[in-house]
CSV table of C-alpha atoms and ligand atoms in Angstrom, one decimal:
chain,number,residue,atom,x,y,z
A,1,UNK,CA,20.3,-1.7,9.9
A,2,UNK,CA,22.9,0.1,11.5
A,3,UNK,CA,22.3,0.7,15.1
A,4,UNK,CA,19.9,-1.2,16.0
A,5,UNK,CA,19.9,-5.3,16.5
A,6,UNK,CA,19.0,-7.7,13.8
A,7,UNK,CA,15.2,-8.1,14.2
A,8,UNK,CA,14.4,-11.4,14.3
A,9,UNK,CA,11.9,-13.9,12.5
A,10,UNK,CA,10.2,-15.7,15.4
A,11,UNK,CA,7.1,-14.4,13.8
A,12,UNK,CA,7.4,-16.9,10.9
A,13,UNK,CA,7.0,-19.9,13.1
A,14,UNK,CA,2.9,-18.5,13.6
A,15,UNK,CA,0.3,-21.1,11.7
A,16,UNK,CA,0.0,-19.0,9.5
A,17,UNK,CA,2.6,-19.5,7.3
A,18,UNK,CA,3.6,-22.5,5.1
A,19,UNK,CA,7.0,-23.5,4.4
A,20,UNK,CA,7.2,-21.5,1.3
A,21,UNK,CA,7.0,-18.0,3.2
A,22,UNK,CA,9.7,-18.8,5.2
A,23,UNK,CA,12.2,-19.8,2.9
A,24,UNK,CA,11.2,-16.9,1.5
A,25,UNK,CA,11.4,-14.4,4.2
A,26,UNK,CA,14.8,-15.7,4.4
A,27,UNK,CA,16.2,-15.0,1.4
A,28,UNK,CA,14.6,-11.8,1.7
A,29,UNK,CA,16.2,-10.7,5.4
A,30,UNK,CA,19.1,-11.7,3.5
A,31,UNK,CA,19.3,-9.7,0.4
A,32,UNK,CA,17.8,-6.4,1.9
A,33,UNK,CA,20.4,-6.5,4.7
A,34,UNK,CA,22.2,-6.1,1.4
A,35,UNK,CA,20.8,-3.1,0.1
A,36,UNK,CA,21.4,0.4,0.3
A,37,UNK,CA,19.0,2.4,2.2
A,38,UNK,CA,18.0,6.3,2.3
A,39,UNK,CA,20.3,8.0,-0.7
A,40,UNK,CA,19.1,11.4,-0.3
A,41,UNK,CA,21.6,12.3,-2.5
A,42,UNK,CA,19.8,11.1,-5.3
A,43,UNK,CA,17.0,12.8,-4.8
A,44,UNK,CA,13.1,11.2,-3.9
A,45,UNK,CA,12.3,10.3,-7.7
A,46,UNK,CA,15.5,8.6,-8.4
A,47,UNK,CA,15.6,6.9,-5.1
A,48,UNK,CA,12.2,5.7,-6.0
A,49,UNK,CA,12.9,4.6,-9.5
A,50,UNK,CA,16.0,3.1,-8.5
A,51,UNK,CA,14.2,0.6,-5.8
A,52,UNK,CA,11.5,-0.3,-8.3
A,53,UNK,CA,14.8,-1.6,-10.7
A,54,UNK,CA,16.3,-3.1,-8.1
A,55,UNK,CA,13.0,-4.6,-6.7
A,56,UNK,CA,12.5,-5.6,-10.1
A,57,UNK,CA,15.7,-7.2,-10.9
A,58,UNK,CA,15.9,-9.4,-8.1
A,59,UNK,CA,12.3,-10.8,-9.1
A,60,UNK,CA,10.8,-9.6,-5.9
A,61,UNK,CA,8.5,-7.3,-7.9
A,62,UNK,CA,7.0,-10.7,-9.8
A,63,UNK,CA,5.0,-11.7,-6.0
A,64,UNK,CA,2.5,-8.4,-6.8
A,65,UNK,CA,1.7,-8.5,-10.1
A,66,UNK,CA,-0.1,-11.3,-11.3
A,67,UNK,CA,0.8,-12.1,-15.0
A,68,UNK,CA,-2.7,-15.0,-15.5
A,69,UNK,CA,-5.1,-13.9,-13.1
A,70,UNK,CA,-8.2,-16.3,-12.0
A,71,UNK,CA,-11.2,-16.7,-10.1
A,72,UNK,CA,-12.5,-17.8,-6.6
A,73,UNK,CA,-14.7,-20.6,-5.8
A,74,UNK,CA,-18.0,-18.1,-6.2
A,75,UNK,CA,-16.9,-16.5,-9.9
A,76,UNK,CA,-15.4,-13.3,-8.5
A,77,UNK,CA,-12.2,-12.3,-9.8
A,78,UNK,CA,-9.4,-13.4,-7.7
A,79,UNK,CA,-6.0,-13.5,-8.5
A,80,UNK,CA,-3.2,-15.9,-8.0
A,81,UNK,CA,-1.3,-13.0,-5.6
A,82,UNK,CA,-0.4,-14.4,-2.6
A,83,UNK,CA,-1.4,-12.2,0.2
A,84,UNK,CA,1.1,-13.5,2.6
A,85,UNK,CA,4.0,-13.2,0.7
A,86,UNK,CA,3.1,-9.5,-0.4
A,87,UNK,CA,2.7,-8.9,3.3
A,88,UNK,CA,6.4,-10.4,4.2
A,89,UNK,CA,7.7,-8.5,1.6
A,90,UNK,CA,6.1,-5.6,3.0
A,91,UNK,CA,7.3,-5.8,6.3
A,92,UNK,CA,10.3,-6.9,5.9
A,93,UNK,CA,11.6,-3.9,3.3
A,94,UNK,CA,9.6,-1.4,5.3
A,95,UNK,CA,11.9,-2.2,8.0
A,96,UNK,CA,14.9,-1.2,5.7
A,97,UNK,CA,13.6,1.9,4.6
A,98,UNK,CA,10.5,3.6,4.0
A,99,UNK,CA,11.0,3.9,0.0
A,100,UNK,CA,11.3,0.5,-0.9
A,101,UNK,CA,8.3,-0.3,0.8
A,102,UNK,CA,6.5,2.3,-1.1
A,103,UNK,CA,7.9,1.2,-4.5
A,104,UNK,CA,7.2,-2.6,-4.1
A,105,UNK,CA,3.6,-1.4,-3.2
A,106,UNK,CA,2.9,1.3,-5.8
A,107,UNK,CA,3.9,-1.3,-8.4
A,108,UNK,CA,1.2,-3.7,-6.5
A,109,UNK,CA,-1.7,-1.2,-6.3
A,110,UNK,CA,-1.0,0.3,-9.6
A,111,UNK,CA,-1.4,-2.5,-11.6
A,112,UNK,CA,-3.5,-4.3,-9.1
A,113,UNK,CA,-7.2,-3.4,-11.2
A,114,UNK,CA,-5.2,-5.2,-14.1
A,115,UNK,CA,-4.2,-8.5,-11.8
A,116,UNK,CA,-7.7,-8.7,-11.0
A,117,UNK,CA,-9.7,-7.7,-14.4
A,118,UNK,CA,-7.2,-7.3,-17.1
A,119,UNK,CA,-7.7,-9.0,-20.0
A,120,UNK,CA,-5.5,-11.5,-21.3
A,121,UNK,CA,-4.1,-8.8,-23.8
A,122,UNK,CA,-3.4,-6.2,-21.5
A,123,UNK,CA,-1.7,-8.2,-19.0
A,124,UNK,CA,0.7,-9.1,-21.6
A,125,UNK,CA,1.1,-5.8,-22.8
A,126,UNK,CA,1.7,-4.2,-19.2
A,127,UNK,CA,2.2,-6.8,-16.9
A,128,UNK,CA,5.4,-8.2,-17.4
A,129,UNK,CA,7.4,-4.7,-17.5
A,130,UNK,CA,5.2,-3.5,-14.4
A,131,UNK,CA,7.3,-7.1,-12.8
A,132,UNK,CA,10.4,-6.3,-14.1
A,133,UNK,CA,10.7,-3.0,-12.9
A,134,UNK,CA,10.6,-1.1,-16.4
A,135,UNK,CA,7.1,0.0,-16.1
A,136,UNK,CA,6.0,2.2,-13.1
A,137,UNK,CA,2.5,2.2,-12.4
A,138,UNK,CA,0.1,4.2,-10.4
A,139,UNK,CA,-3.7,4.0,-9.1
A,140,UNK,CA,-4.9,7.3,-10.0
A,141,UNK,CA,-8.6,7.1,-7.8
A,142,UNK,CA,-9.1,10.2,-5.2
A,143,UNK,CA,-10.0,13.5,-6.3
A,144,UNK,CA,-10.2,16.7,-4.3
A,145,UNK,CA,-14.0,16.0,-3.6
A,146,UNK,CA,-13.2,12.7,-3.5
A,147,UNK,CA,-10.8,11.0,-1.2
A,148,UNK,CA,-13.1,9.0,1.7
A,149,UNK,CA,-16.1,9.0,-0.6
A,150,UNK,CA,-15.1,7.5,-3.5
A,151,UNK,CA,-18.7,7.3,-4.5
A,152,UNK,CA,-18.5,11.2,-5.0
A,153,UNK,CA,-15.8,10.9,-8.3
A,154,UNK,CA,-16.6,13.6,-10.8
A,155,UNK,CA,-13.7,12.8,-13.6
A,156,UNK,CA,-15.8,12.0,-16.6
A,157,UNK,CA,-15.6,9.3,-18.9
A,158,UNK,CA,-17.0,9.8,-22.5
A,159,UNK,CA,-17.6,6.3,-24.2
A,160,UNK,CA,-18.2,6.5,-27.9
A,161,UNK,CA,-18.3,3.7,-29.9
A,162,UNK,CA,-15.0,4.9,-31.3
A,163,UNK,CA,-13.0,5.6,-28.0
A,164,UNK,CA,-13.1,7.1,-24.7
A,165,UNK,CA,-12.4,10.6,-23.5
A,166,UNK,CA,-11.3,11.4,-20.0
A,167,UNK,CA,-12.1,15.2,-18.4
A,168,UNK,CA,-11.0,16.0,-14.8
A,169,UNK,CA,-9.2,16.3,-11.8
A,170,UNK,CA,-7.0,13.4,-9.7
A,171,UNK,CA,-5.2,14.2,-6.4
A,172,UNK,CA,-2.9,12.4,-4.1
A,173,UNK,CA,-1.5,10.2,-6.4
A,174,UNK,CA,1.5,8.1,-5.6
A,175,UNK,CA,3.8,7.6,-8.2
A,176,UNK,CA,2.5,10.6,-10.2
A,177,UNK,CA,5.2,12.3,-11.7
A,178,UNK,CA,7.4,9.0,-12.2
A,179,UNK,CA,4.6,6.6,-13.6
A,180,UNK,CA,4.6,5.5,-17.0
A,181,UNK,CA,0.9,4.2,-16.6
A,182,UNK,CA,-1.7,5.3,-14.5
A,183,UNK,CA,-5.5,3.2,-14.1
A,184,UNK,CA,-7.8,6.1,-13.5
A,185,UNK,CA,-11.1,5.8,-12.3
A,186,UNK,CA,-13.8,7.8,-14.1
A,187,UNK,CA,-17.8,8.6,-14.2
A,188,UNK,CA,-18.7,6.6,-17.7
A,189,UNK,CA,-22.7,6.1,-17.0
A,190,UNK,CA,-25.0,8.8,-17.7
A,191,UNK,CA,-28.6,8.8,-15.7
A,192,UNK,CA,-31.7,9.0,-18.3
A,193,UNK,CA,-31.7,12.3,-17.9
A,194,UNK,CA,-28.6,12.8,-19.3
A,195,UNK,CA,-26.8,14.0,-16.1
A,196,UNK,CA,-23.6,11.7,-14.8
A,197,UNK,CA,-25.0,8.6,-13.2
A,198,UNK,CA,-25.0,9.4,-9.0
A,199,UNK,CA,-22.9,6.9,-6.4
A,200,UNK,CA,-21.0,4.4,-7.1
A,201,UNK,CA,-22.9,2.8,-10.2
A,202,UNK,CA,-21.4,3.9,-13.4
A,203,UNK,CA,-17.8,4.1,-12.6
A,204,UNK,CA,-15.0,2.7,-15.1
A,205,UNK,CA,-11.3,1.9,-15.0
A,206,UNK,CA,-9.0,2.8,-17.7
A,207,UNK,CA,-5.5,2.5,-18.6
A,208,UNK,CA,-4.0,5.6,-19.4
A,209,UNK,CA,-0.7,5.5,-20.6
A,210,UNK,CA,2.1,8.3,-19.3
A,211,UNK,CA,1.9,9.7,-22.3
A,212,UNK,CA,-1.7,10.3,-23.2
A,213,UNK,CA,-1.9,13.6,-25.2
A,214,UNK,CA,-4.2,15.9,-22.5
A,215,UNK,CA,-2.9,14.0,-19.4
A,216,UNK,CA,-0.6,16.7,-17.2
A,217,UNK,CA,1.3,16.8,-13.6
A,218,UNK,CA,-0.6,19.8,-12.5
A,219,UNK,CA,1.3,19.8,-9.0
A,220,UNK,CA,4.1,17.7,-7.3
A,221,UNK,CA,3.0,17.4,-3.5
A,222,UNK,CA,6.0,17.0,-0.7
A,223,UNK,CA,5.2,15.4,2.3
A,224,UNK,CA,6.7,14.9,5.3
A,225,UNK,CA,8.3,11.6,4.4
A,226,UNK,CA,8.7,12.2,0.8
A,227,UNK,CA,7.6,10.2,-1.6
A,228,UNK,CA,6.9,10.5,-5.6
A,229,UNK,CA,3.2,12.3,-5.4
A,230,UNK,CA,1.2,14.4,-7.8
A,231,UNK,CA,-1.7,16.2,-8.6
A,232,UNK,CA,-3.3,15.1,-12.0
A,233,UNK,CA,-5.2,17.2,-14.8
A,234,UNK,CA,-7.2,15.4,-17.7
A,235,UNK,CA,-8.0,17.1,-20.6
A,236,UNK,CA,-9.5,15.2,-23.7
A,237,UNK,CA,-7.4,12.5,-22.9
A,238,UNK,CA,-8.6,9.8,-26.4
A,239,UNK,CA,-8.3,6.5,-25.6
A,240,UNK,CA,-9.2,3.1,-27.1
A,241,UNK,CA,-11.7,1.5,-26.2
A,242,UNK,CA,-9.5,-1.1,-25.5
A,243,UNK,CA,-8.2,0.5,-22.6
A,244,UNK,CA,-11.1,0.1,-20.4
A,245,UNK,CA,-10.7,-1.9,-17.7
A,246,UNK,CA,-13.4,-4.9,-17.0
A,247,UNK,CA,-17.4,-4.2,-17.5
A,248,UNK,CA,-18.3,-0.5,-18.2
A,249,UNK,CA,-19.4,0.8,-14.5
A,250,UNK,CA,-17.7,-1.9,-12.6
A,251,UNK,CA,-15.4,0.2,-11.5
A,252,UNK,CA,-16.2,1.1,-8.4
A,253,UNK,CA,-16.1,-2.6,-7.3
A,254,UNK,CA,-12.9,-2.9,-9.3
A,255,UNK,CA,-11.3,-0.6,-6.7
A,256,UNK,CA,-12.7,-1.9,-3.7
A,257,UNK,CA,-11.8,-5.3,-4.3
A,258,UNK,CA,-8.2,-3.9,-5.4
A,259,UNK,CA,-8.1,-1.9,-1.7
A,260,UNK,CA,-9.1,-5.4,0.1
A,261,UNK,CA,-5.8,-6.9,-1.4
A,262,UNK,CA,-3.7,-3.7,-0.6
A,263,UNK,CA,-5.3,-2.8,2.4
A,264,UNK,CA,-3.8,-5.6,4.1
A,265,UNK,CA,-0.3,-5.2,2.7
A,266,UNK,CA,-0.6,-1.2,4.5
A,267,UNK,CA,-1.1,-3.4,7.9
A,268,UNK,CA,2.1,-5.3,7.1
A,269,UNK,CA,3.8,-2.0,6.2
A,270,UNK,CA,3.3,-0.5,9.6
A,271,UNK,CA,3.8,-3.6,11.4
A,272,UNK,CA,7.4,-3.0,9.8
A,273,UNK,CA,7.8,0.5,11.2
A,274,UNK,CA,6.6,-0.6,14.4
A,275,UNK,CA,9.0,-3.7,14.5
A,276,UNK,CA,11.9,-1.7,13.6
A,277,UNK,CA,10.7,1.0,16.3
A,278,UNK,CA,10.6,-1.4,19.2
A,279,UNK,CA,14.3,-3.0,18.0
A,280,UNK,CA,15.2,0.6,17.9
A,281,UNK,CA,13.8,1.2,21.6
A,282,UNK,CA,15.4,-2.1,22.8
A,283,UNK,CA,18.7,-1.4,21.2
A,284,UNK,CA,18.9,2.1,23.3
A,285,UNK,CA,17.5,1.1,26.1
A,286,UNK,CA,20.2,-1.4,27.0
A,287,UNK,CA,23.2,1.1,26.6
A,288,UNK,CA,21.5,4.1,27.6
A,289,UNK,CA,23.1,5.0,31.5
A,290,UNK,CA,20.8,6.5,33.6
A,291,UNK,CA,20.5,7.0,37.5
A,292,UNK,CA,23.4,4.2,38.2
A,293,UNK,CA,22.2,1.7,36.3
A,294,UNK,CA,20.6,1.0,32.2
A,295,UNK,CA,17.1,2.9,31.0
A,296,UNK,CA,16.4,-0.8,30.5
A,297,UNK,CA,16.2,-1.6,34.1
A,298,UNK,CA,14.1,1.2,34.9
A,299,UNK,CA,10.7,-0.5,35.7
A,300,UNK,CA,8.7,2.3,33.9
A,301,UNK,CA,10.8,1.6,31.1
A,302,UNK,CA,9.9,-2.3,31.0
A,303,UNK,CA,6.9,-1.6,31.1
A,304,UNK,CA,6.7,0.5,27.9
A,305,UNK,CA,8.7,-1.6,26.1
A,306,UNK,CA,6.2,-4.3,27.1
A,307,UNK,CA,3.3,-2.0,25.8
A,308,UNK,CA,4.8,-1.9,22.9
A,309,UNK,CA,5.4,-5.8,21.9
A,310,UNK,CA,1.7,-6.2,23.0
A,311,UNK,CA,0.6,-4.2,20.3
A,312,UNK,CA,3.5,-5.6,17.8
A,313,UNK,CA,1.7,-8.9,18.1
A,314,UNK,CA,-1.6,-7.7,18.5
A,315,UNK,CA,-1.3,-6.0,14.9
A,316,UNK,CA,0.9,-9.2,13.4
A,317,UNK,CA,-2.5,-11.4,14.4
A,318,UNK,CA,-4.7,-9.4,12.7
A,319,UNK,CA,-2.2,-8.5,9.8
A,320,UNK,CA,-1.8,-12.2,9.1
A,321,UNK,CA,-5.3,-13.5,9.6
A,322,UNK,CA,-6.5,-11.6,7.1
A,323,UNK,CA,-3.5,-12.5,4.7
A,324,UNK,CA,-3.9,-16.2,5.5
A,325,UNK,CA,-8.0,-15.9,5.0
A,326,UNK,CA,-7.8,-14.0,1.6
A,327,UNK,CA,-5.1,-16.6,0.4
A,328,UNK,CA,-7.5,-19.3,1.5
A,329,UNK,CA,-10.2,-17.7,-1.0
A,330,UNK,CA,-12.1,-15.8,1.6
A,331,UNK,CA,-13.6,-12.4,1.0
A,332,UNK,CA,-12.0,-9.9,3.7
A,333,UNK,CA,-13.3,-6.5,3.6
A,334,UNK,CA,-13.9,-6.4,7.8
A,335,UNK,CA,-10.9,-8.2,8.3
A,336,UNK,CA,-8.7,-6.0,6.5
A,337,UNK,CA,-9.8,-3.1,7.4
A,338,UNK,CA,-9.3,-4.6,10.9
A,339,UNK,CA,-6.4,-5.0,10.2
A,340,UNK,CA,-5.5,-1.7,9.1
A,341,UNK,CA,-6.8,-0.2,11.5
A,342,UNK,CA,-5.2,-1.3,14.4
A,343,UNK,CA,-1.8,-2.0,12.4
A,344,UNK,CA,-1.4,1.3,11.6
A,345,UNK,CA,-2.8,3.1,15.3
A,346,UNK,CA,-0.4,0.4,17.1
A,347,UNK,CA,2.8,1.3,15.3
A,348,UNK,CA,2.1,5.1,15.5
A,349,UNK,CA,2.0,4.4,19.3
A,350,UNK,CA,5.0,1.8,19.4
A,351,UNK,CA,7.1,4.4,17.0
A,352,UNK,CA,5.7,7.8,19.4
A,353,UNK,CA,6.8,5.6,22.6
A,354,UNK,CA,10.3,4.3,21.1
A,355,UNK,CA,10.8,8.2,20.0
A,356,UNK,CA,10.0,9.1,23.6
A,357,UNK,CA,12.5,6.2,25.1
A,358,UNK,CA,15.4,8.0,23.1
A,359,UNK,CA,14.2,11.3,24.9
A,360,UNK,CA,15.6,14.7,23.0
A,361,UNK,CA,17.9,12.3,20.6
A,362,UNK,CA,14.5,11.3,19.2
A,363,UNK,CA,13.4,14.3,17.8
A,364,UNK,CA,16.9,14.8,16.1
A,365,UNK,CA,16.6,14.9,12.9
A,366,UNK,CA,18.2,12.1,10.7
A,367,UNK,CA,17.4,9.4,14.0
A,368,UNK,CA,15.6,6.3,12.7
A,369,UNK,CA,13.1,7.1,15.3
A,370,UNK,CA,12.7,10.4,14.0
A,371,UNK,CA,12.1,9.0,10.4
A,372,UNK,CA,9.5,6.3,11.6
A,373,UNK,CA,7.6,9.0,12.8
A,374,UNK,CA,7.7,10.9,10.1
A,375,UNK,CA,6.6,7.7,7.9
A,376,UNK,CA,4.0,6.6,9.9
A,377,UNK,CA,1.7,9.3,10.0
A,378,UNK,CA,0.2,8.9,6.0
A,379,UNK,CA,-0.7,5.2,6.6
A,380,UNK,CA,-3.2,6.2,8.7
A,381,UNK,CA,-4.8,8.1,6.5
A,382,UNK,CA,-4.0,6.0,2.9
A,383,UNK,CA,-6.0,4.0,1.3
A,384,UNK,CA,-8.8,4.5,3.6
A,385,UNK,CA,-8.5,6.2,7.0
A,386,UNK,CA,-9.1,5.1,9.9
A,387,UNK,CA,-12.7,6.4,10.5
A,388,UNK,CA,-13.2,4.8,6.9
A,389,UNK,CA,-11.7,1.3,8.6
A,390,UNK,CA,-14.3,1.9,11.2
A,391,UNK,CA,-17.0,2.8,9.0
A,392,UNK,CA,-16.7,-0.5,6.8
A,393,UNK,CA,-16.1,-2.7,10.2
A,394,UNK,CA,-19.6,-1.4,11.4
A,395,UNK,CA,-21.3,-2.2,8.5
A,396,UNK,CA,-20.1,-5.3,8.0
A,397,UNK,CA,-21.0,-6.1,11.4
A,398,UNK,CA,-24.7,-5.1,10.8
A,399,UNK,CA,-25.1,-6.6,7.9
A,400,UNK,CA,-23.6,-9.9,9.3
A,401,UNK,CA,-26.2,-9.6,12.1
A,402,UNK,CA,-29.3,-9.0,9.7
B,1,COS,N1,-15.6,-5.7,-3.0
B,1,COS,C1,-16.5,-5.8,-3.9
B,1,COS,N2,-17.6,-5.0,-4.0
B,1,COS,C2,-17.8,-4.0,-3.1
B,1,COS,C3,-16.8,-3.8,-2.0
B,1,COS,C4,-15.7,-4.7,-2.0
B,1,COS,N3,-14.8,-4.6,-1.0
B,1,COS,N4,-17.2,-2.8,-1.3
B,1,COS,C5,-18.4,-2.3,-1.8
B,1,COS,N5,-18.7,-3.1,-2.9
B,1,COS,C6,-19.9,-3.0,-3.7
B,1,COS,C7,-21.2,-3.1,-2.9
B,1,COS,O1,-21.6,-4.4,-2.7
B,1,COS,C8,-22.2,-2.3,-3.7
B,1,COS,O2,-22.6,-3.1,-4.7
B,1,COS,P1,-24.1,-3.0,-5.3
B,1,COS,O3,-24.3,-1.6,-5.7
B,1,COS,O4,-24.2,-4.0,-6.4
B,1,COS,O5,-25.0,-3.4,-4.1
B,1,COS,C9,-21.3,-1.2,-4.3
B,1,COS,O6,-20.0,-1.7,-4.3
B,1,COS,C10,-21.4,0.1,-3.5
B,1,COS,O7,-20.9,-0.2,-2.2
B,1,COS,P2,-21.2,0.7,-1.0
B,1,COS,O8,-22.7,1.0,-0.9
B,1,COS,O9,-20.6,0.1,0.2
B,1,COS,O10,-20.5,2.1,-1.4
B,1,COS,P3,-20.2,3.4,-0.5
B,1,COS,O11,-20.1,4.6,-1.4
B,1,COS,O12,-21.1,3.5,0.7
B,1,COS,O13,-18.7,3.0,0.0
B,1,COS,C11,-16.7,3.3,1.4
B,1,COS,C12,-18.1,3.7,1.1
B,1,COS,C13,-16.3,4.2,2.6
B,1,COS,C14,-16.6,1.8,1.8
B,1,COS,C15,-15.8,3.5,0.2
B,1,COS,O14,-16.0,4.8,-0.4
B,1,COS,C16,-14.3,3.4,0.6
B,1,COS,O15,-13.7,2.4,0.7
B,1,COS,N6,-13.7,4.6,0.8
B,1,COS,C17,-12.2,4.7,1.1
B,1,COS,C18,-11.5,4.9,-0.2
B,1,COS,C19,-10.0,4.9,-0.1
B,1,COS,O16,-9.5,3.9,0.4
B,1,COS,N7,-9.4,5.9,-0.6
B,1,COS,C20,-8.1,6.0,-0.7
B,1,COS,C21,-7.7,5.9,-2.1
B,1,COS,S1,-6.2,5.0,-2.5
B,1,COS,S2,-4.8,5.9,-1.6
């Protein structure tokens, strides 16, 4: 991390972890310090895939995929991933650089509907490559009537004894374009009537290879902070029946309990961003001159800088509570969207008030603080915005109270 100084790992002293994390998050400081970080040169794809090898390599890839898969105490599918460490890992790479994070997680989220439901066969037919970094995966679920409402998916599913056919649109996708296997969530249930079944009842998962005949990258979609993303066209896509993930219409459920593992990780992500912004801050503040004396001895300057390690810790609570529940077994819809929530509106502020502490060097383009702020903006609005956050914390809240 040139620039900036080392950020520490006080954190890892917290309750929350056991021995095993930090012996861990040690040998992970250590080897990304190692890395490269940011080859634009290569271009967004290749600087993708090139992670994902190297994240797969180095075995890091092996702590979110989980190869047997299990069940908690009440029956529910739960795998053997362990929250905290995918969290870490998380934090820690997005400290590096914005890509590896991303390529660690797509390979998570992707193949997270088969950690939880696959089938002993198709673990063993994707699972191991998806750990090893040969298999890029993606989790093809918004469409563009679809993003917050999930509920509202129109892709149709065509069961047959025979097969399955998939018809439709899929937007947003991370990892389209570079993916070799995509789980897409499609309408399989029709009503009595004939008509697709409405809401989230009658929703399936399917693995749909790269290659599908009838599967096409209708559009590649830059963002600010790039990173691999695609529109997606079905078109009589013939599948196996084989290829269905879990119970025909448990889909909808499959993704939700695949966001409450992922949602969590997003927190981590951003706590990254934001820890890197406030060593970023620190770092400048010291050596920046200013009216006879340091920006860092500026009172108003203390005091952001102590704004933003409130809500650095603030988020790490949250971020980590929910990790440690969901390893205990614990079902944590509220509390990761808690999380998220206020993991990803703290960093955007902690990042917004570093970028402000660097003054017109901030908005240069190519500063670290510049970058963060580019980054930080989606993961407000990825796997569930914030109003969604709010929207599930509410509920849960009500029904708790009922
Ligand atoms: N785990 C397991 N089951 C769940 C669940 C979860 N986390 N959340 C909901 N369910 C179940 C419910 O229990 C309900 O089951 P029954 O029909 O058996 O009662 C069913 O799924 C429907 O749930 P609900 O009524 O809450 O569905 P809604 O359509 O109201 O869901 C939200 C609304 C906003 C919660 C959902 O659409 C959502 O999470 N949206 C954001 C999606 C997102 O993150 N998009 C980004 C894509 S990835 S980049």
């Amino acid at each position: 991390m040139a620039g900036a100084a080392p950020i520490g790992l006080a954190h890892l002293a917290w309750p929350f972890f056991d021995p095993k994390h930090r012996e861990l998050a040690q040998r992970l400081a250590h080897w990304t310090a190692q890395q490269p970080a940011h080859e634009d040169h290569l271009g967004t794809d290749e600087q993708c895939r090139a992670w994902v090898r190297r994240l797969g390599q180095a075995g890091w890839l092996h702590h979110v995929v989980d190869l047997h898969g299990g069940e908690s105490a009440g029956g529910t599918p739960h795998s053997q991933l362990d929250t905290r460490t995918i969290c870490l890992l998380r934090e820690t790479l997005a400290q590096h650089d914005g890509l590896a994070d991303f390529a660690l997680a797509m390979q998570g989220l992707g193949s997270g509907a088969l950690s939880l439901h696959g089938t002993p066969q198709q673990r063993s037919d994707w699972l191991p490559r998806v750990a090893s970094g040969q298999c890029i995966t993606a989790f093809a679920l918004s469409e563009p009537q679809a993003g917050s409402d999930v509920a509202a998916l129109q892709c149709r599913a065509e069961e047959t004894p025979h097969g399955v056919v998939l018809n439709g649109e899929k937007t947003w996708i991370s990892n389209g374009g570079i993916a070799d296997l995509y789980v897409v969530f499609a309408r399989s249930r029709p009503t009595d009537a004939g008509a697709p079944a409405k809401g989230s009842a009658g929703i399936s998962a399917y693995l749909v290879p790269a290659d599908t005949p009838g599967l096409h990258i209708a559009e590649r979609i830059e963002l600010m902070a790039p990173h691999p993303l695609a529109r997606l066209r079905l078109e009589n896509c013939h599948l196996p029946l084989s290829h269905r993930l879990g119970q025909e219409g448990q889909g909808f459920k499959i993704a939700m309990q695949t966001l409450d593992v992922f949602r969590t990780s997003v927190a981590a992500a951003a706590l990254g961003f934001a820890r890197r912004a406030l060593a970023e801050g620190l770092h400048h503040a010291r050596r920046r001159a200013m009216f006879g004396t340091t920006l860092a001895q500026l009172p108003l300057a203390q005091a952001k800088l102590a704004d933003m390690a409130v809500q650095v810790d603030a988020a790490a609570l949250l971020t980590y509570r929910a990790a440690w529940l969901r390893d205990q077994g614990q079902t944590v819809t509220q509390e990761a969207a808690m999380a998220k929530l206020t993991a990803t509106e703290n960093a955007q502020r902690v990042i917004d008030s570093a970028l402000q502490l660097f003054g017109g060097l901030g908005v240069v383009s190519g500063q670290t603080v510049e970058r963060l702020y580019r980054e930080i903006r989606a993961l407000r609005i990825y796997e569930g915005a914030s109003e969604v956050q709010q929207l599930i914390i509410g509920r849960e809240l009500l029904r708790a109270s009922t």
